[in-house]
């Protein structure tokens, strides 16, 4: 699907965009948000996608969503992303959300593939990026590697998740962690770099 429009809606309150390839999907873009889409980028929404949502009327933090050429955004579950979000999807890259919640000041830089599962709760000031951007020269080095965040994961405040990481189902990442290696299912990870400090955990959103 080709999307030729560029939405820059800082002056609007709320708009709703329903894309042709979406059955129940609808995008709601809130005030102080900008959505920039390359002509051959695509968005596939199976459920409601809210971007730049505000907790209160006076929250004027800006948000931006940018999809480059042949980039894809896939939303299969209802997703809420609050103000201060900056999300970029590079040429030919794929970013997917399974449905969940992202608090203020989320940053996602997707250069190849970032998959975020169902029921994932992301706290404030979280960064997720699947590339170093710049090259280092040593045997076995890969500049860009996909990130997989499985279902029902809780990511605490000020967490950074870097390339090549898989976070298992039901895991919790403690505030301030830098995740550079896999975290198994139902584990609590913490620290810089993040390591498993407890296993066999369960968590609830309320």
PDB file of C-alpha atoms in Angstrom:
ATOM      1  CA  UNK A   1       0.000   0.000   0.000  1.00  0.00           C
ATOM      2  CA  UNK A   2       1.305   3.413  -0.923  1.00  0.00           C
ATOM      3  CA  UNK A   3       0.705   6.358   1.378  1.00  0.00           C
ATOM      4  CA  UNK A   4       1.514   9.611  -0.342  1.00  0.00           C
ATOM      5  CA  UNK A   5       0.386  12.100   2.264  1.00  0.00           C
ATOM      6  CA  UNK A   6       2.542  13.710   4.901  1.00  0.00           C
ATOM      7  CA  UNK A   7       0.588  14.495   8.051  1.00  0.00           C
ATOM      8  CA  UNK A   8       1.871  17.420  10.080  1.00  0.00           C
ATOM      9  CA  UNK A   9      -0.968  18.116  12.451  1.00  0.00           C
ATOM     10  CA  UNK A  10       0.491  20.268  15.188  1.00  0.00           C
ATOM     11  CA  UNK A  11      -2.444  22.641  14.793  1.00  0.00           C
ATOM     12  CA  UNK A  12      -5.159  20.017  15.122  1.00  0.00           C
ATOM     13  CA  UNK A  13      -6.730  18.577  18.250  1.00  0.00           C
ATOM     14  CA  UNK A  14      -7.247  14.972  17.173  1.00  0.00           C
ATOM     15  CA  UNK A  15      -7.658  13.307  13.814  1.00  0.00           C
ATOM     16  CA  UNK A  16      -8.560   9.784  12.853  1.00  0.00           C
ATOM     17  CA  UNK A  17      -6.998   8.009   9.885  1.00  0.00           C
ATOM     18  CA  UNK A  18      -8.395   4.719   8.655  1.00  0.00           C
ATOM     19  CA  UNK A  19      -6.218   2.953   6.112  1.00  0.00           C
ATOM     20  CA  UNK A  20      -7.614   0.866   3.289  1.00  0.00           C
ATOM     21  CA  UNK A  21      -5.970  -2.383   4.325  1.00  0.00           C
ATOM     22  CA  UNK A  22      -7.333  -2.206   7.870  1.00  0.00           C
ATOM     23  CA  UNK A  23     -10.457  -4.064   8.915  1.00  0.00           C
ATOM     24  CA  UNK A  24     -10.934  -2.793  12.453  1.00  0.00           C
ATOM     25  CA  UNK A  25      -7.780  -0.734  12.577  1.00  0.00           C
ATOM     26  CA  UNK A  26      -7.833   3.003  13.136  1.00  0.00           C
ATOM     27  CA  UNK A  27      -5.020   5.463  13.835  1.00  0.00           C
ATOM     28  CA  UNK A  28      -5.680   8.342  16.205  1.00  0.00           C
ATOM     29  CA  UNK A  29      -2.991  11.012  16.008  1.00  0.00           C
ATOM     30  CA  UNK A  30      -3.130  13.566  18.814  1.00  0.00           C
ATOM     31  CA  UNK A  31      -2.199  17.227  18.872  1.00  0.00           C
ATOM     32  CA  UNK A  32       1.508  18.183  18.706  1.00  0.00           C
ATOM     33  CA  UNK A  33       2.257  15.039  16.693  1.00  0.00           C
ATOM     34  CA  UNK A  34       3.713  14.677  13.215  1.00  0.00           C
ATOM     35  CA  UNK A  35       3.524  11.606  10.972  1.00  0.00           C
ATOM     36  CA  UNK A  36       5.844  11.561   7.949  1.00  0.00           C
ATOM     37  CA  UNK A  37       5.340   8.741   5.445  1.00  0.00           C
ATOM     38  CA  UNK A  38       7.397   7.960   2.360  1.00  0.00           C
ATOM     39  CA  UNK A  39       5.368   7.230  -0.766  1.00  0.00           C
ATOM     40  CA  UNK A  40       6.063   3.504  -0.651  1.00  0.00           C
ATOM     41  CA  UNK A  41       5.934   3.021   3.119  1.00  0.00           C
ATOM     42  CA  UNK A  42       3.006   1.064   4.547  1.00  0.00           C
ATOM     43  CA  UNK A  43       0.924   0.915   7.714  1.00  0.00           C
ATOM     44  CA  UNK A  44      -1.208  -2.122   8.537  1.00  0.00           C
ATOM     45  CA  UNK A  45      -3.574  -1.737  11.476  1.00  0.00           C
ATOM     46  CA  UNK A  46      -5.671  -4.608  12.787  1.00  0.00           C
ATOM     47  CA  UNK A  47      -6.628  -2.694  15.920  1.00  0.00           C
ATOM     48  CA  UNK A  48      -6.710   0.854  17.291  1.00  0.00           C
ATOM     49  CA  UNK A  49      -3.386   2.727  17.248  1.00  0.00           C
ATOM     50  CA  UNK A  50      -3.092   5.912  19.340  1.00  0.00           C
ATOM     51  CA  UNK A  51      -0.031   8.114  18.925  1.00  0.00           C
ATOM     52  CA  UNK A  52       0.874  11.158  21.002  1.00  0.00           C
ATOM     53  CA  UNK A  53      -1.881  10.579  23.561  1.00  0.00           C
ATOM     54  CA  UNK A  54      -1.897  13.056  26.460  1.00  0.00           C
ATOM     55  CA  UNK A  55      -2.499  12.466  30.164  1.00  0.00           C
ATOM     56  CA  UNK A  56      -3.715  16.040  30.573  1.00  0.00           C
ATOM     57  CA  UNK A  57      -4.634  18.970  28.320  1.00  0.00           C
ATOM     58  CA  UNK A  58      -1.548  21.055  29.193  1.00  0.00           C
ATOM     59  CA  UNK A  59       0.884  18.322  28.110  1.00  0.00           C
ATOM     60  CA  UNK A  60       2.472  19.946  25.031  1.00  0.00           C
ATOM     61  CA  UNK A  61       5.326  17.527  24.421  1.00  0.00           C
ATOM     62  CA  UNK A  62       5.750  16.811  20.710  1.00  0.00           C
ATOM     63  CA  UNK A  63       5.767  13.356  19.117  1.00  0.00           C
ATOM     64  CA  UNK A  64       6.989  12.224  15.698  1.00  0.00           C
ATOM     65  CA  UNK A  65       6.530   9.050  13.645  1.00  0.00           C
ATOM     66  CA  UNK A  66       8.577   8.693  10.458  1.00  0.00           C
ATOM     67  CA  UNK A  67       8.555   5.846   7.918  1.00  0.00           C
ATOM     68  CA  UNK A  68      11.169   5.846   5.152  1.00  0.00           C
ATOM     69  CA  UNK A  69      10.965   4.133   1.764  1.00  0.00           C
ATOM     70  CA  UNK A  70       9.410   0.645   1.870  1.00  0.00           C
ATOM     71  CA  UNK A  71       9.301   0.773   5.681  1.00  0.00           C
ATOM     72  CA  UNK A  72       6.434  -1.018   7.421  1.00  0.00           C
ATOM     73  CA  UNK A  73       4.520  -0.402  10.648  1.00  0.00           C
ATOM     74  CA  UNK A  74       2.304  -3.318  11.717  1.00  0.00           C
ATOM     75  CA  UNK A  75      -0.150  -3.075  14.638  1.00  0.00           C
ATOM     76  CA  UNK A  76      -2.008  -6.287  15.533  1.00  0.00           C
ATOM     77  CA  UNK A  77      -3.343  -5.260  18.962  1.00  0.00           C
ATOM     78  CA  UNK A  78      -4.643  -2.017  20.461  1.00  0.00           C
ATOM     79  CA  UNK A  79      -1.608   0.198  21.153  1.00  0.00           C
ATOM     80  CA  UNK A  80      -1.345   3.472  23.096  1.00  0.00           C
ATOM     81  CA  UNK A  81       1.776   5.619  22.772  1.00  0.00           C
ATOM     82  CA  UNK A  82       1.928   8.755  24.895  1.00  0.00           C
ATOM     83  CA  UNK A  83       3.551  12.154  24.298  1.00  0.00           C
ATOM     84  CA  UNK A  84       7.228  12.736  23.642  1.00  0.00           C
ATOM     85  CA  UNK A  85       7.552   9.683  21.405  1.00  0.00           C
ATOM     86  CA  UNK A  86      10.057   9.697  18.554  1.00  0.00           C
ATOM     87  CA  UNK A  87       9.799   6.648  16.299  1.00  0.00           C
ATOM     88  CA  UNK A  88      11.738   6.206  13.070  1.00  0.00           C
ATOM     89  CA  UNK A  89      11.601   3.220  10.716  1.00  0.00           C
ATOM     90  CA  UNK A  90      14.428   3.115   8.177  1.00  0.00           C
ATOM     91  CA  UNK A  91      14.169   1.998   4.532  1.00  0.00           C
ATOM     92  CA  UNK A  92      12.978  -1.636   4.206  1.00  0.00           C
ATOM     93  CA  UNK A  93      12.708  -2.032   8.001  1.00  0.00           C
ATOM     94  CA  UNK A  94       9.709  -3.457   9.882  1.00  0.00           C
ATOM     95  CA  UNK A  95       8.371  -2.303  13.266  1.00  0.00           C
ATOM     96  CA  UNK A  96       5.494  -4.223  14.827  1.00  0.00           C
ATOM     97  CA  UNK A  97       3.347  -3.804  17.953  1.00  0.00           C
ATOM     98  CA  UNK A  98       1.195  -6.601  19.347  1.00  0.00           C
ATOM     99  CA  UNK A  99      -0.852  -4.325  21.591  1.00  0.00           C
ATOM    100  CA  UNK A 100       0.056  -2.593  24.810  1.00  0.00           C
ATOM    101  CA  UNK A 101       1.077   0.685  26.367  1.00  0.00           C
ATOM    102  CA  UNK A 102       4.055   3.046  26.005  1.00  0.00           C
ATOM    103  CA  UNK A 103       4.527   5.879  28.498  1.00  0.00           C
ATOM    104  CA  UNK A 104       6.047   9.313  27.770  1.00  0.00           C
ATOM    105  CA  UNK A 105       9.319   9.903  25.918  1.00  0.00           C
ATOM    106  CA  UNK A 106       9.632   6.597  24.082  1.00  0.00           C
ATOM    107  CA  UNK A 107      12.370   6.478  21.422  1.00  0.00           C
ATOM    108  CA  UNK A 108      12.462   3.692  18.824  1.00  0.00           C
ATOM    109  CA  UNK A 109      15.030   3.604  16.017  1.00  0.00           C
ATOM    110  CA  UNK A 110      14.248   0.636  13.769  1.00  0.00           C
ATOM    111  CA  UNK A 111      16.813  -0.121  11.049  1.00  0.00           C
ATOM    112  CA  UNK A 112      15.937  -3.765  10.323  1.00  0.00           C
ATOM    113  CA  UNK A 113      13.325  -5.396  12.539  1.00  0.00           C
ATOM    114  CA  UNK A 114      11.863  -4.628  15.976  1.00  0.00           C
ATOM    115  CA  UNK A 115       8.960  -6.774  17.127  1.00  0.00           C
ATOM    116  CA  UNK A 116       7.081  -5.863  20.320  1.00  0.00           C
ATOM    117  CA  UNK A 117       4.604  -8.470  21.523  1.00  0.00           C
ATOM    118  CA  UNK A 118       1.132  -8.406  23.016  1.00  0.00           C
ATOM    119  CA  UNK A 119       0.521  -6.924  26.454  1.00  0.00           C
ATOM    120  CA  UNK A 120       3.909  -5.195  26.651  1.00  0.00           C
ATOM    121  CA  UNK A 121       4.062  -2.279  29.108  1.00  0.00           C
ATOM    122  CA  UNK A 122       6.819   0.275  28.489  1.00  0.00           C
ATOM    123  CA  UNK A 123       7.549   2.940  31.098  1.00  0.00           C
ATOM    124  CA  UNK A 124       8.940   6.486  30.683  1.00  0.00           C
ATOM    125  CA  UNK A 125      12.162   7.434  28.897  1.00  0.00           C
ATOM    126  CA  UNK A 126      12.788   4.087  27.201  1.00  0.00           C
ATOM    127  CA  UNK A 127      15.032   3.742  24.133  1.00  0.00           C
ATOM    128  CA  UNK A 128      14.925   0.756  21.757  1.00  0.00           C
ATOM    129  CA  UNK A 129      17.335   0.586  18.801  1.00  0.00           C
ATOM    130  CA  UNK A 130      18.495  -2.317  16.649  1.00  0.00           C
ATOM    131  CA  UNK A 131      21.627  -0.756  15.132  1.00  0.00           C
ATOM    132  CA  UNK A 132      24.900   0.886  16.141  1.00  0.00           C
ATOM    133  CA  UNK A 133      24.623   3.253  13.143  1.00  0.00           C
ATOM    134  CA  UNK A 134      28.416   3.371  12.867  1.00  0.00           C
ATOM    135  CA  UNK A 135      30.773   0.523  12.040  1.00  0.00           C
ATOM    136  CA  UNK A 136      33.340  -1.156  14.244  1.00  0.00           C
ATOM    137  CA  UNK A 137      35.952  -3.403  12.689  1.00  0.00           C
ATOM    138  CA  UNK A 138      36.509  -6.815  14.258  1.00  0.00           C
ATOM    139  CA  UNK A 139      35.707 -10.419  13.347  1.00  0.00           C
ATOM    140  CA  UNK A 140      32.042 -11.326  13.661  1.00  0.00           C
ATOM    141  CA  UNK A 141      30.831  -7.760  14.074  1.00  0.00           C
ATOM    142  CA  UNK A 142      27.268  -6.994  12.920  1.00  0.00           C
ATOM    143  CA  UNK A 143      26.144  -3.388  12.899  1.00  0.00           C
ATOM    144  CA  UNK A 144      22.408  -4.185  12.907  1.00  0.00           C
ATOM    145  CA  UNK A 145      20.524  -7.131  14.483  1.00  0.00           C
ATOM    146  CA  UNK A 146      16.769  -7.544  15.135  1.00  0.00           C
ATOM    147  CA  UNK A 147      15.121  -7.067  18.530  1.00  0.00           C
ATOM    148  CA  UNK A 148      12.296  -9.284  19.801  1.00  0.00           C
ATOM    149  CA  UNK A 149      10.274  -8.327  22.886  1.00  0.00           C
ATOM    150  CA  UNK A 150       7.889 -11.183  23.677  1.00  0.00           C
ATOM    151  CA  UNK A 151       4.358 -11.022  25.091  1.00  0.00           C
ATOM    152  CA  UNK A 152       3.551  -9.617  28.549  1.00  0.00           C
ATOM    153  CA  UNK A 153       6.899  -7.934  29.195  1.00  0.00           C
ATOM    154  CA  UNK A 154       7.257  -4.998  31.594  1.00  0.00           C
ATOM    155  CA  UNK A 155      10.027  -2.525  30.801  1.00  0.00           C
ATOM    156  CA  UNK A 156      10.854  -0.059  33.582  1.00  0.00           C
ATOM    157  CA  UNK A 157      11.844   3.620  33.428  1.00  0.00           C
ATOM    158  CA  UNK A 158      15.031   4.791  31.707  1.00  0.00           C
ATOM    159  CA  UNK A 159      15.771   1.418  30.097  1.00  0.00           C
ATOM    160  CA  UNK A 160      17.849   1.079  26.911  1.00  0.00           C
ATOM    161  CA  UNK A 161      17.407  -2.028  24.732  1.00  0.00           C
ATOM    162  CA  UNK A 162      20.111  -2.567  22.121  1.00  0.00           C
ATOM    163  CA  UNK A 163      20.522  -4.661  18.973  1.00  0.00           C
ATOM    164  CA  UNK A 164      20.170  -8.433  18.786  1.00  0.00           C
ATOM    165  CA  UNK A 165      18.252  -8.831  22.036  1.00  0.00           C
ATOM    166  CA  UNK A 166      15.354 -11.202  22.713  1.00  0.00           C
ATOM    167  CA  UNK A 167      13.342 -10.626  25.911  1.00  0.00           C
ATOM    168  CA  UNK A 168      11.303 -13.667  26.872  1.00  0.00           C
ATOM    169  CA  UNK A 169       7.608 -13.803  27.695  1.00  0.00           C
ATOM    170  CA  UNK A 170       6.620 -12.493  31.111  1.00  0.00           C
ATOM    171  CA  UNK A 171      10.012 -10.948  31.844  1.00  0.00           C
ATOM    172  CA  UNK A 172      10.571  -7.688  33.752  1.00  0.00           C
ATOM    173  CA  UNK A 173      13.394  -5.247  33.007  1.00  0.00           C
ATOM    174  CA  UNK A 174      14.238  -3.086  36.025  1.00  0.00           C
ATOM    175  CA  UNK A 175      14.518   0.697  35.805  1.00  0.00           C
ATOM    176  CA  UNK A 176      17.790   2.085  34.456  1.00  0.00           C
ATOM    177  CA  UNK A 177      18.946  -1.160  32.835  1.00  0.00           C
ATOM    178  CA  UNK A 178      20.891  -1.405  29.572  1.00  0.00           C
ATOM    179  CA  UNK A 179      19.903  -4.639  27.825  1.00  0.00           C
ATOM    180  CA  UNK A 180      22.663  -6.043  25.606  1.00  0.00           C
ATOM    181  CA  UNK A 181      21.933  -9.772  25.840  1.00  0.00           C
ATOM    182  CA  UNK A 182      18.908 -12.077  25.882  1.00  0.00           C
ATOM    183  CA  UNK A 183      16.672 -12.233  28.946  1.00  0.00           C
ATOM    184  CA  UNK A 184      14.808 -15.542  29.394  1.00  0.00           C
ATOM    185  CA  UNK A 185      11.056 -15.848  30.015  1.00  0.00           C
ATOM    186  CA  UNK A 186       9.736 -14.968  33.496  1.00  0.00           C
ATOM    187  CA  UNK A 187      13.041 -13.484  34.601  1.00  0.00           C
ATOM    188  CA  UNK A 188      13.852 -10.194  36.329  1.00  0.00           C
ATOM    189  CA  UNK A 189      16.746  -8.418  34.634  1.00  0.00           C
ATOM    190  CA  UNK A 190      18.597  -5.438  36.091  1.00  0.00           C
ATOM    191  CA  UNK A 191      21.826  -3.503  35.799  1.00  0.00           C
ATOM    192  CA  UNK A 192      24.322  -2.099  33.322  1.00  0.00           C
ATOM    193  CA  UNK A 193      24.726  -4.315  31.450  1.00  0.00           C
ATOM    194  CA  UNK A 194      21.459  -6.032  32.291  1.00  0.00           C
ATOM    195  CA  UNK A 195      21.743  -9.499  33.837  1.00  0.00           C
ATOM    196  CA  UNK A 196      19.257 -11.951  35.303  1.00  0.00           C
ATOM    197  CA  UNK A 197      18.888 -11.469  39.059  1.00  0.00           C
ATOM    198  CA  UNK A 198      15.780 -13.592  39.640  1.00  0.00           C
ATOM    199  CA  UNK A 199      13.920 -16.318  37.711  1.00  0.00           C
ATOM    200  CA  UNK A 200      10.452 -17.850  37.849  1.00  0.00           C
ATOM    201  CA  UNK A 201       8.694 -14.506  38.389  1.00  0.00           C
ATOM    202  CA  UNK A 202       5.160 -13.406  37.511  1.00  0.00           C
ATOM    203  CA  UNK A 203       3.810  -9.853  37.299  1.00  0.00           C
ATOM    204  CA  UNK A 204       0.426  -8.171  36.976  1.00  0.00           C
ATOM    205  CA  UNK A 205      -0.487  -4.798  35.500  1.00  0.00           C
ATOM    206  CA  UNK A 206      -2.915  -4.024  38.351  1.00  0.00           C
TER     207      UNK A 206
END
